[in-house]
Coordinates of N, CA and C in Angstrom, one line a residue:
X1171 N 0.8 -1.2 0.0 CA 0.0 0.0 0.0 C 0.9 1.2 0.0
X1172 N 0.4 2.3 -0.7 CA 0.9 3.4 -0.9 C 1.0 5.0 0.5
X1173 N 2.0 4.7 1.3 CA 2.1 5.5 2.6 C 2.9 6.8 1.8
X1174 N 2.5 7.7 3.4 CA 3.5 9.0 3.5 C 3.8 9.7 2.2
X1175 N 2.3 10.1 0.8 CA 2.9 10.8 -0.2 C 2.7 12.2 0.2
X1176 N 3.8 12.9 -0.4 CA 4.0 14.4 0.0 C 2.9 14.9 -0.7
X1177 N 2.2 15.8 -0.4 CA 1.5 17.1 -1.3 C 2.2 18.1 -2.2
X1178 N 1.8 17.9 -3.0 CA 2.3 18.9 -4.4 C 3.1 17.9 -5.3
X1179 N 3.3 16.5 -4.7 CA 4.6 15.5 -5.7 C 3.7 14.9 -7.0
X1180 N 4.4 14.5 -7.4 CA 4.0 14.0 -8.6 C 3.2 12.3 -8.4
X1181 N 3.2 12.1 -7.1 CA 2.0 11.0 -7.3 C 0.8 11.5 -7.0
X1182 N 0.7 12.6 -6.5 CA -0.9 13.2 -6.2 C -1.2 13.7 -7.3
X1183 N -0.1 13.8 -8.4 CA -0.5 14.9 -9.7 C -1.3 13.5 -10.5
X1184 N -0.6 12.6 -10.1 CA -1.2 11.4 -11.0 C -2.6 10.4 -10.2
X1185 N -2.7 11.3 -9.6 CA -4.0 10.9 -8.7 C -3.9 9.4 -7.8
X1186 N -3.0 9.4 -7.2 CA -2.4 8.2 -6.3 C -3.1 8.9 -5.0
X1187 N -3.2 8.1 -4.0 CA -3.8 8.3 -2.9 C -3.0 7.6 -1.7
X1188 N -2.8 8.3 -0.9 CA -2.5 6.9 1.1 C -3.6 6.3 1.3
X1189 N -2.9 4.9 0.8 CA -3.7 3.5 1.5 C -4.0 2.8 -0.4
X1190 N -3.3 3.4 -1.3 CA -3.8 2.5 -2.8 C -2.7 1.6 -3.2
X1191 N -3.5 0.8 -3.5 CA -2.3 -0.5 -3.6 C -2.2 -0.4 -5.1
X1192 N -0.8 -0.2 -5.6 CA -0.7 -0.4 -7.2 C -0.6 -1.3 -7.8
X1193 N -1.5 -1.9 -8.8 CA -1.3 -3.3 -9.5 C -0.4 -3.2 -10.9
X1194 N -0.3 -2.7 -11.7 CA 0.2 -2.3 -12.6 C 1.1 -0.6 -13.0
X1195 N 2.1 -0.7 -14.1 CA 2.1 0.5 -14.7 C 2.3 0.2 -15.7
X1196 N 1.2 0.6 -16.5 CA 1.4 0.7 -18.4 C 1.4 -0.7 -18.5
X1197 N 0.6 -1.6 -17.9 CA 0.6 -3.0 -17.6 C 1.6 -4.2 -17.5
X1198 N 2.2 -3.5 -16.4 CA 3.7 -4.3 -15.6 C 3.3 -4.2 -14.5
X1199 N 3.0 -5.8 -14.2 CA 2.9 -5.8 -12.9 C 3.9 -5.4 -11.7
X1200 N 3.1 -5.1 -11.3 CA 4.1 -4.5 -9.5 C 4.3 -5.7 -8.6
X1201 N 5.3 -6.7 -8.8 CA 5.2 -8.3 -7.6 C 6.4 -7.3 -6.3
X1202 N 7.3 -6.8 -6.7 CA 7.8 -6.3 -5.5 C 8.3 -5.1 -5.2
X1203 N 7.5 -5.1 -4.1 CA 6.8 -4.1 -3.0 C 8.1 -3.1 -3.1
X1204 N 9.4 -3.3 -3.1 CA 11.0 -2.2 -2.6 C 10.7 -2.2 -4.3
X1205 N 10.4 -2.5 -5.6 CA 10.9 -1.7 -6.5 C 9.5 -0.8 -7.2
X1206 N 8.3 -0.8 -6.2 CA 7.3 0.2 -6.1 C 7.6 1.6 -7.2
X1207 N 8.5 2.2 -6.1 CA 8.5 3.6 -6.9 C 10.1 4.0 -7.7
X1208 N 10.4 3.2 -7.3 CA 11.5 3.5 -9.0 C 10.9 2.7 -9.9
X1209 N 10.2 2.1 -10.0 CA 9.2 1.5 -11.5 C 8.2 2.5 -11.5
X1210 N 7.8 3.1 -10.8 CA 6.4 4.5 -10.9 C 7.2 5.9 -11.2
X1211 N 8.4 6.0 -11.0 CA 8.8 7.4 -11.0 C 9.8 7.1 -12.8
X1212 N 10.2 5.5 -12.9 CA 10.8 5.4 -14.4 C 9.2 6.2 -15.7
X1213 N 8.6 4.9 -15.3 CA 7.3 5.5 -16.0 C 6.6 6.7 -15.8
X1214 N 6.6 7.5 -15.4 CA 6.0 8.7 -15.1 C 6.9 9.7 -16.2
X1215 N 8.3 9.2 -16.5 CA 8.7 10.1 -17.7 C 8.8 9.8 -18.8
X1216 N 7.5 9.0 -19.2 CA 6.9 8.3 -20.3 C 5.8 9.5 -20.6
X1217 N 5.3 9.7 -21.8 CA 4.3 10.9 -22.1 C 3.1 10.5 -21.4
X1218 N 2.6 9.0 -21.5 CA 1.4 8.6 -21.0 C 1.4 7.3 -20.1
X1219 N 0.8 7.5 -18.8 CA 1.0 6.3 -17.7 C -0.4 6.0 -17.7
X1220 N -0.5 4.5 -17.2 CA -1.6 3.6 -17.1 C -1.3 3.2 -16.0
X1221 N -1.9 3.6 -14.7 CA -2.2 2.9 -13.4 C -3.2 2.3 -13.2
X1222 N -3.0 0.8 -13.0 CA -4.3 0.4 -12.4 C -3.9 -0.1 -10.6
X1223 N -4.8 0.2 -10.1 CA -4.3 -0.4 -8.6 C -5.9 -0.1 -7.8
X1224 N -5.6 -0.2 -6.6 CA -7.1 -0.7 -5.9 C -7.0 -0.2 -4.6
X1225 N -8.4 0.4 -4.3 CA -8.6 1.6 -3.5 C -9.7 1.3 -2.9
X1226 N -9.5 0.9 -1.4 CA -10.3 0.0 -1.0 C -11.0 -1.1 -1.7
X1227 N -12.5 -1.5 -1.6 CA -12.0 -2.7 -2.3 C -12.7 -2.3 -4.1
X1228 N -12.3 -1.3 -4.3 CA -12.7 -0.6 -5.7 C -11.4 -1.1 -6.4
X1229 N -11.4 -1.9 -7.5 CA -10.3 -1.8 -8.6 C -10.6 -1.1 -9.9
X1230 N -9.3 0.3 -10.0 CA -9.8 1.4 -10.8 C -7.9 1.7 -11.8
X1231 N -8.8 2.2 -12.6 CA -7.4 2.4 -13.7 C -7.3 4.5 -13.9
X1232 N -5.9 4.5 -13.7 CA -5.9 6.3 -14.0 C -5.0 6.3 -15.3
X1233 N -5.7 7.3 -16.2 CA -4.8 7.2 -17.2 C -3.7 9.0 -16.7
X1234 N -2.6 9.4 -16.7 CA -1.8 10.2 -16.4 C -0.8 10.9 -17.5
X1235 N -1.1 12.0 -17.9 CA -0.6 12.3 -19.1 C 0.5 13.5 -18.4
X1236 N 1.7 13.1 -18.8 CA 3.3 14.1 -17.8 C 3.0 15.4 -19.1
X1237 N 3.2 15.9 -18.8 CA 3.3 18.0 -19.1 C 4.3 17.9 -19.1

Protein backbone atom coordinates (compact mmCIF):
# COMPACT_ATOMS: atom_id res chain seq x y z
CA UNK A 1 0.00 0.00 0.00
CA UNK A 2 0.91 3.38 -0.94
CA UNK A 3 2.10 5.49 2.65
CA UNK A 4 3.49 8.98 3.46
CA UNK A 5 2.89 10.81 -0.24
CA UNK A 6 4.00 14.39 -0.02
CA UNK A 7 1.51 17.09 -1.25
CA UNK A 8 2.30 18.85 -4.37
CA UNK A 9 4.58 15.52 -5.65
CA UNK A 10 3.98 14.00 -8.57
CA UNK A 11 1.99 11.02 -7.33
CA UNK A 12 -0.92 13.15 -6.24
CA UNK A 13 -0.45 14.89 -9.68
CA UNK A 14 -1.16 11.38 -10.98
CA UNK A 15 -3.96 10.91 -8.70
CA UNK A 16 -2.36 8.19 -6.28
CA UNK A 17 -3.78 8.34 -2.91
CA UNK A 18 -2.53 6.91 1.07
CA UNK A 19 -3.69 3.49 1.49
CA UNK A 20 -3.76 2.54 -2.85
CA UNK A 21 -2.30 -0.51 -3.57
CA UNK A 22 -0.67 -0.41 -7.24
CA UNK A 23 -1.28 -3.30 -9.50
CA UNK A 24 0.21 -2.29 -12.59
CA UNK A 25 2.14 0.49 -14.67
CA UNK A 26 1.42 0.70 -18.41
CA UNK A 27 0.55 -3.01 -17.61
CA UNK A 28 3.68 -4.32 -15.64
CA UNK A 29 2.89 -5.78 -12.93
CA UNK A 30 4.09 -4.50 -9.51
CA UNK A 31 5.17 -8.29 -7.61
CA UNK A 32 7.76 -6.29 -5.47
CA UNK A 33 6.76 -4.07 -3.01
CA UNK A 34 10.97 -2.21 -2.64
CA UNK A 35 10.87 -1.71 -6.45
CA UNK A 36 7.27 0.24 -6.13
CA UNK A 37 8.51 3.64 -6.89
CA UNK A 38 11.45 3.51 -8.99
CA UNK A 39 9.16 1.50 -11.54
CA UNK A 40 6.42 4.51 -10.89
CA UNK A 41 8.79 7.39 -10.96
CA UNK A 42 10.84 5.42 -14.40
CA UNK A 43 7.31 5.51 -15.96
CA UNK A 44 6.01 8.68 -15.06
CA UNK A 45 8.75 10.06 -17.69
CA UNK A 46 6.90 8.33 -20.29
CA UNK A 47 4.27 10.89 -22.09
CA UNK A 48 1.40 8.58 -20.97
CA UNK A 49 1.01 6.32 -17.65
CA UNK A 50 -1.62 3.64 -17.13
CA UNK A 51 -2.21 2.91 -13.41
CA UNK A 52 -4.34 0.39 -12.36
CA UNK A 53 -4.32 -0.39 -8.62
CA UNK A 54 -7.09 -0.66 -5.90
CA UNK A 55 -8.59 1.63 -3.47
CA UNK A 56 -10.34 0.00 -0.97
CA UNK A 57 -12.03 -2.73 -2.33
CA UNK A 58 -12.71 -0.57 -5.74
CA UNK A 59 -10.28 -1.80 -8.56
CA UNK A 60 -9.77 1.43 -10.78
CA UNK A 61 -7.37 2.42 -13.66
CA UNK A 62 -5.92 6.27 -13.98
CA UNK A 63 -4.83 7.19 -17.23
CA UNK A 64 -1.81 10.21 -16.39
CA UNK A 65 -0.64 12.25 -19.09
CA UNK A 66 3.30 14.14 -17.83
CA UNK A 67 3.28 18.02 -19.06
Amino acid sequence: KVQAIKPGSVFVAAGIQNGDMLLSINGIALGNPDRLFPELVEHLREKNVILALRRGERDMTIEYRVR
